[in-house]
Amino acid sequence: MKELIDKLEKEKKLSKEEFITLIDNRTEDLSEYLFERARVVREILYGKDVYLRGLIELSNYCKNDCYYCGIRKSNLKIERYRLTKEQILECCDIGYTLGYRTFVLQGGEDRYFSQGVMVDIIQSIKQKYSDCAITLSLGEKSYNTYLAYYEAGADRYLLRHETANSYHYSQLHPERLTAEKRKKCLSDLKKIGFQVGTGFMVGSPFQTTETLAEDLAYIYEFQPHMIGIGPFMSHHQTPFADAKNGSMDLTLFMLALLRLMLPHVLLPTTTALSSIDPAGRAKGLLAGANVIMPNLTPSDARNKYSIYDNKITISDDALLNKQSLEDLVNEAGYRIASVRGDARVMK
Ligand code: SAH
């Protein structure tokens, strides 16, 4: 199996069958070897640097009804909120003082945040923090809306493809949402010039090793600048309330495979990972991740952005303590770089 890891490191690519063999035969020993190679590869381009992204959860209103997501339209039990422009700018102020030079505006697909409203928010943030990057994660929009966001100053866009397999996609989403549409949005974003991030949940219902291999193949072909992956976590007010959560093991394994496949990629150690294990964030760094996204959302709103159960909320405040965040990163052998942290390019 180690030969397959060496081959992936060297050639950046494996066949679907090879990925399946590797994933299905993973052991602790093999994982350790993979993580070590992932750390070596991340250091070639990024050294010991870890980038911070301040996450701002704008709104939990959503017109979509994804079966896995706690803020889906059909969940009538949650209290909805949306942040005002002033609140968003305050979050940026706090983040800027903490040394963050990227803000990620994420939310449900809330019609209130129309193209005009978003353009105004993006321009206001850029005016105040011209040295910062803005990342958006607001779901599927038209080409022209993405273009307007880009022209207003947004730099990056995160849109997880969720699963590359169309049938699997249809098992996770209502009919009007399709894998093809999602992928079309991703290629629009890239064409416009955004640094684009995609990704998927690990251990989502009906996922198989084969669909995971298809995710890797799709990502290789798409060549994103960023990849967000984290374990699926069930939410009690969704159709997948009783589904099993994704595992830490497999998530770390996938992170490391992604690092070998795309050495330049910006790879966050996600909130979901630390939600299944408090040590998750550090473990992610040791498996090749190089980005942390502390949550800047005001705490009352943050508790309502409940996309899955047991999302770390209160405990996550620790990350807003500069020292504890620094300790976490340093203990893993890395250091925080207070810069925008754009994707490096392979020479
Ligand atoms: N509305 C935006 C942002 C969605 S939230 C969009 O459509 O892109 C960001 C990500 O959280 C989603 O892409 C999904 O992969 C993840 N997510 C949603 N529900 C989840 C759950 N129950 N467990 C783990 N991750 C989840």
PDB file of N, CA and C in Angstrom, residues 41-81:
ATOM      1  N   VAL A  41       5.074  17.306   2.055  1.00  0.00           N
ATOM      2  CA  VAL A  41       4.609  18.016   0.862  1.00  0.00           C
ATOM      3  C   VAL A  41       4.078  19.413   1.207  1.00  0.00           C
ATOM      4  N   ARG A  42       3.339  19.538   2.290  1.00  0.00           N
ATOM      5  CA  ARG A  42       2.805  20.863   2.659  1.00  0.00           C
ATOM      6  C   ARG A  42       3.940  21.824   2.953  1.00  0.00           C
ATOM      7  N   GLU A  43       5.053  21.308   3.480  1.00  0.00           N
ATOM      8  CA  GLU A  43       6.156  22.202   3.848  1.00  0.00           C
ATOM      9  C   GLU A  43       6.929  22.722   2.648  1.00  0.00           C
ATOM     10  N   ILE A  44       6.904  21.991   1.555  1.00  0.00           N
ATOM     11  CA  ILE A  44       7.632  22.452   0.370  1.00  0.00           C
ATOM     12  C   ILE A  44       7.078  23.808  -0.075  1.00  0.00           C
ATOM     13  N   LEU A  45       5.751  23.942  -0.061  1.00  0.00           N
ATOM     14  CA  LEU A  45       5.149  25.183  -0.532  1.00  0.00           C
ATOM     15  C   LEU A  45       4.816  26.162   0.586  1.00  0.00           C
ATOM     16  N   TYR A  46       4.431  25.642   1.738  1.00  0.00           N
ATOM     17  CA  TYR A  46       3.909  26.521   2.781  1.00  0.00           C
ATOM     18  C   TYR A  46       4.773  26.571   4.038  1.00  0.00           C
ATOM     19  N   GLY A  47       5.865  25.846   4.053  1.00  0.00           N
ATOM     20  CA  GLY A  47       6.698  25.825   5.251  1.00  0.00           C
ATOM     21  C   GLY A  47       5.871  25.432   6.448  1.00  0.00           C
ATOM     22  N   LYS A  48       6.067  26.170   7.543  1.00  0.00           N
ATOM     23  CA  LYS A  48       5.333  25.861   8.783  1.00  0.00           C
ATOM     24  C   LYS A  48       4.123  26.781   8.946  1.00  0.00           C
ATOM     25  N   ASP A  49       3.836  27.571   7.908  1.00  0.00           N
ATOM     26  CA  ASP A  49       2.779  28.578   8.060  1.00  0.00           C
ATOM     27  C   ASP A  49       1.372  27.991   8.110  1.00  0.00           C
ATOM     28  N   VAL A  50       0.584  28.523   9.043  1.00  0.00           N
ATOM     29  CA  VAL A  50      -0.846  28.210   9.097  1.00  0.00           C
ATOM     30  C   VAL A  50      -1.594  29.527   8.901  1.00  0.00           C
ATOM     31  N   TYR A  51      -2.575  29.530   8.001  1.00  0.00           N
ATOM     32  CA  TYR A  51      -3.355  30.735   7.742  1.00  0.00           C
ATOM     33  C   TYR A  51      -4.675  30.703   8.504  1.00  0.00           C
ATOM     34  N   LEU A  52      -5.089  31.897   8.933  1.00  0.00           N
ATOM     35  CA  LEU A  52      -6.360  31.996   9.650  1.00  0.00           C
ATOM     36  C   LEU A  52      -7.411  32.647   8.762  1.00  0.00           C
ATOM     37  N   ARG A  53      -8.629  32.156   8.858  1.00  0.00           N
ATOM     38  CA  ARG A  53      -9.759  32.771   8.164  1.00  0.00           C
ATOM     39  C   ARG A  53     -10.811  33.046   9.221  1.00  0.00           C
ATOM     40  N   GLY A  54     -11.261  34.276   9.298  1.00  0.00           N
ATOM     41  CA  GLY A  54     -12.317  34.599  10.270  1.00  0.00           C
ATOM     42  C   GLY A  54     -13.670  34.305   9.656  1.00  0.00           C
ATOM     43  N   LEU A  55     -14.381  33.339  10.251  1.00  0.00           N
ATOM     44  CA  LEU A  55     -15.661  32.906   9.692  1.00  0.00           C
ATOM     45  C   LEU A  55     -16.809  33.738  10.258  1.00  0.00           C
ATOM     46  N   ILE A  56     -17.608  34.299   9.360  1.00  0.00           N
ATOM     47  CA  ILE A  56     -18.765  35.095   9.770  1.00  0.00           C
ATOM     48  C   ILE A  56     -20.016  34.461   9.168  1.00  0.00           C
ATOM     49  N   GLU A  57     -20.873  33.929  10.023  1.00  0.00           N
ATOM     50  CA  GLU A  57     -22.078  33.240   9.554  1.00  0.00           C
ATOM     51  C   GLU A  57     -23.225  34.252   9.456  1.00  0.00           C
ATOM     52  N   LEU A  58     -23.448  34.742   8.241  1.00  0.00           N
ATOM     53  CA  LEU A  58     -24.342  35.875   7.988  1.00  0.00           C
ATOM     54  C   LEU A  58     -25.792  35.634   8.346  1.00  0.00           C
ATOM     55  N   SER A  59     -26.257  34.424   8.061  1.00  0.00           N
ATOM     56  CA  SER A  59     -27.702  34.187   8.130  1.00  0.00           C
ATOM     57  C   SER A  59     -27.975  32.683   8.155  1.00  0.00           C
ATOM     58  N   ASN A  60     -29.002  32.293   8.891  1.00  0.00           N
ATOM     59  CA  ASN A  60     -29.394  30.876   8.827  1.00  0.00           C
ATOM     60  C   ASN A  60     -30.739  30.703   8.114  1.00  0.00           C
ATOM     61  N   TYR A  61     -31.184  31.767   7.430  1.00  0.00           N
ATOM     62  CA  TYR A  61     -32.341  31.592   6.540  1.00  0.00           C
ATOM     63  C   TYR A  61     -31.834  30.859   5.306  1.00  0.00           C
ATOM     64  N   CYS A  62     -32.621  29.907   4.812  1.00  0.00           N
ATOM     65  CA  CYS A  62     -32.189  29.211   3.609  1.00  0.00           C
ATOM     66  C   CYS A  62     -33.382  28.759   2.800  1.00  0.00           C
ATOM     67  N   LYS A  63     -33.305  29.007   1.494  1.00  0.00           N
ATOM     68  CA  LYS A  63     -34.411  28.601   0.619  1.00  0.00           C
ATOM     69  C   LYS A  63     -34.267  27.152   0.190  1.00  0.00           C
ATOM     70  N   ASN A  64     -33.112  26.555   0.496  1.00  0.00           N
ATOM     71  CA  ASN A  64     -32.880  25.170   0.087  1.00  0.00           C
ATOM     72  C   ASN A  64     -33.276  24.188   1.183  1.00  0.00           C
ATOM     73  N   ASP A  65     -33.267  22.921   0.803  1.00  0.00           N
ATOM     74  CA  ASP A  65     -33.789  21.922   1.720  1.00  0.00           C
ATOM     75  C   ASP A  65     -32.900  20.675   1.766  1.00  0.00           C
ATOM     76  N   CYS A  66     -31.598  20.882   1.767  1.00  0.00           N
ATOM     77  CA  CYS A  66     -30.648  19.769   1.769  1.00  0.00           C
ATOM     78  C   CYS A  66     -30.954  18.843   2.948  1.00  0.00           C
ATOM     79  N   TYR A  67     -31.031  17.546   2.669  1.00  0.00           N
ATOM     80  CA  TYR A  67     -31.510  16.592   3.679  1.00  0.00           C
ATOM     81  C   TYR A  67     -30.624  16.519   4.920  1.00  0.00           C
ATOM     82  N   TYR A  68     -29.338  16.870   4.762  1.00  0.00           N
ATOM     83  CA  TYR A  68     -28.401  16.715   5.869  1.00  0.00           C
ATOM     84  C   TYR A  68     -28.283  17.956   6.750  1.00  0.00           C
ATOM     85  N   CYS A  69     -28.806  19.078   6.270  1.00  0.00           N
ATOM     86  CA  CYS A  69     -28.431  20.357   6.899  1.00  0.00           C
ATOM     87  C   CYS A  69     -29.486  20.867   7.876  1.00  0.00           C
ATOM     88  N   GLY A  70     -29.038  21.250   9.053  1.00  0.00           N
ATOM     89  CA  GLY A  70     -29.943  21.690  10.117  1.00  0.00           C
ATOM     90  C   GLY A  70     -30.654  22.999   9.839  1.00  0.00           C
ATOM     91  N   ILE A  71     -30.125  23.825   8.931  1.00  0.00           N
ATOM     92  CA  ILE A  71     -30.799  25.108   8.669  1.00  0.00           C
ATOM     93  C   ILE A  71     -31.655  25.051   7.398  1.00  0.00           C
ATOM     94  N   ARG A  72     -31.965  23.828   6.959  1.00  0.00           N
ATOM     95  CA  ARG A  72     -32.807  23.629   5.779  1.00  0.00           C
ATOM     96  C   ARG A  72     -34.173  24.281   5.982  1.00  0.00           C
ATOM     97  N   LYS A  73     -34.751  24.664   4.859  1.00  0.00           N
ATOM     98  CA  LYS A  73     -36.035  25.380   4.865  1.00  0.00           C
ATOM     99  C   LYS A  73     -37.104  24.667   5.696  1.00  0.00           C
ATOM    100  N   SER A  74     -37.175  23.343   5.573  1.00  0.00           N
ATOM    101  CA  SER A  74     -38.238  22.600   6.261  1.00  0.00           C
ATOM    102  C   SER A  74     -38.061  22.509   7.769  1.00  0.00           C
ATOM    103  N   ASN A  75     -36.916  22.914   8.260  1.00  0.00           N
ATOM    104  CA  ASN A  75     -36.758  22.880   9.719  1.00  0.00           C
ATOM    105  C   ASN A  75     -37.453  24.096  10.320  1.00  0.00           C
ATOM    106  N   LEU A  76     -38.690  23.855  10.783  1.00  0.00           N
ATOM    107  CA  LEU A  76     -39.493  24.964  11.292  1.00  0.00           C
ATOM    108  C   LEU A  76     -39.180  25.228  12.755  1.00  0.00           C
ATOM    109  N   LYS A  77     -38.343  24.384  13.330  1.00  0.00           N
ATOM    110  CA  LYS A  77     -38.115  24.501  14.772  1.00  0.00           C
ATOM    111  C   LYS A  77     -36.979  25.456  15.143  1.00  0.00           C
ATOM    112  N   ILE A  78     -36.150  25.826  14.173  1.00  0.00           N
ATOM    113  CA  ILE A  78     -35.060  26.703  14.589  1.00  0.00           C
ATOM    114  C   ILE A  78     -35.420  28.169  14.470  1.00  0.00           C
ATOM    115  N   GLU A  79     -34.792  28.934  15.314  1.00  0.00           N
ATOM    116  CA  GLU A  79     -35.000  30.370  15.290  1.00  0.00           C
ATOM    117  C   GLU A  79     -34.065  30.939  14.219  1.00  0.00           C
ATOM    118  N   ARG A  80     -34.620  31.740  13.342  1.00  0.00           N
ATOM    119  CA  ARG A  80     -33.802  32.267  12.240  1.00  0.00           C
ATOM    120  C   ARG A  80     -33.208  33.619  12.631  1.00  0.00           C
ATOM    121  N   TYR A  81     -32.056  33.942  12.057  1.00  0.00           N
ATOM    122  CA  TYR A  81     -31.414  35.243  12.294  1.00  0.00           C
ATOM    123  C   TYR A  81     -30.694  35.673  11.035  1.00  0.00           C
TER     124      TYR A  81
END
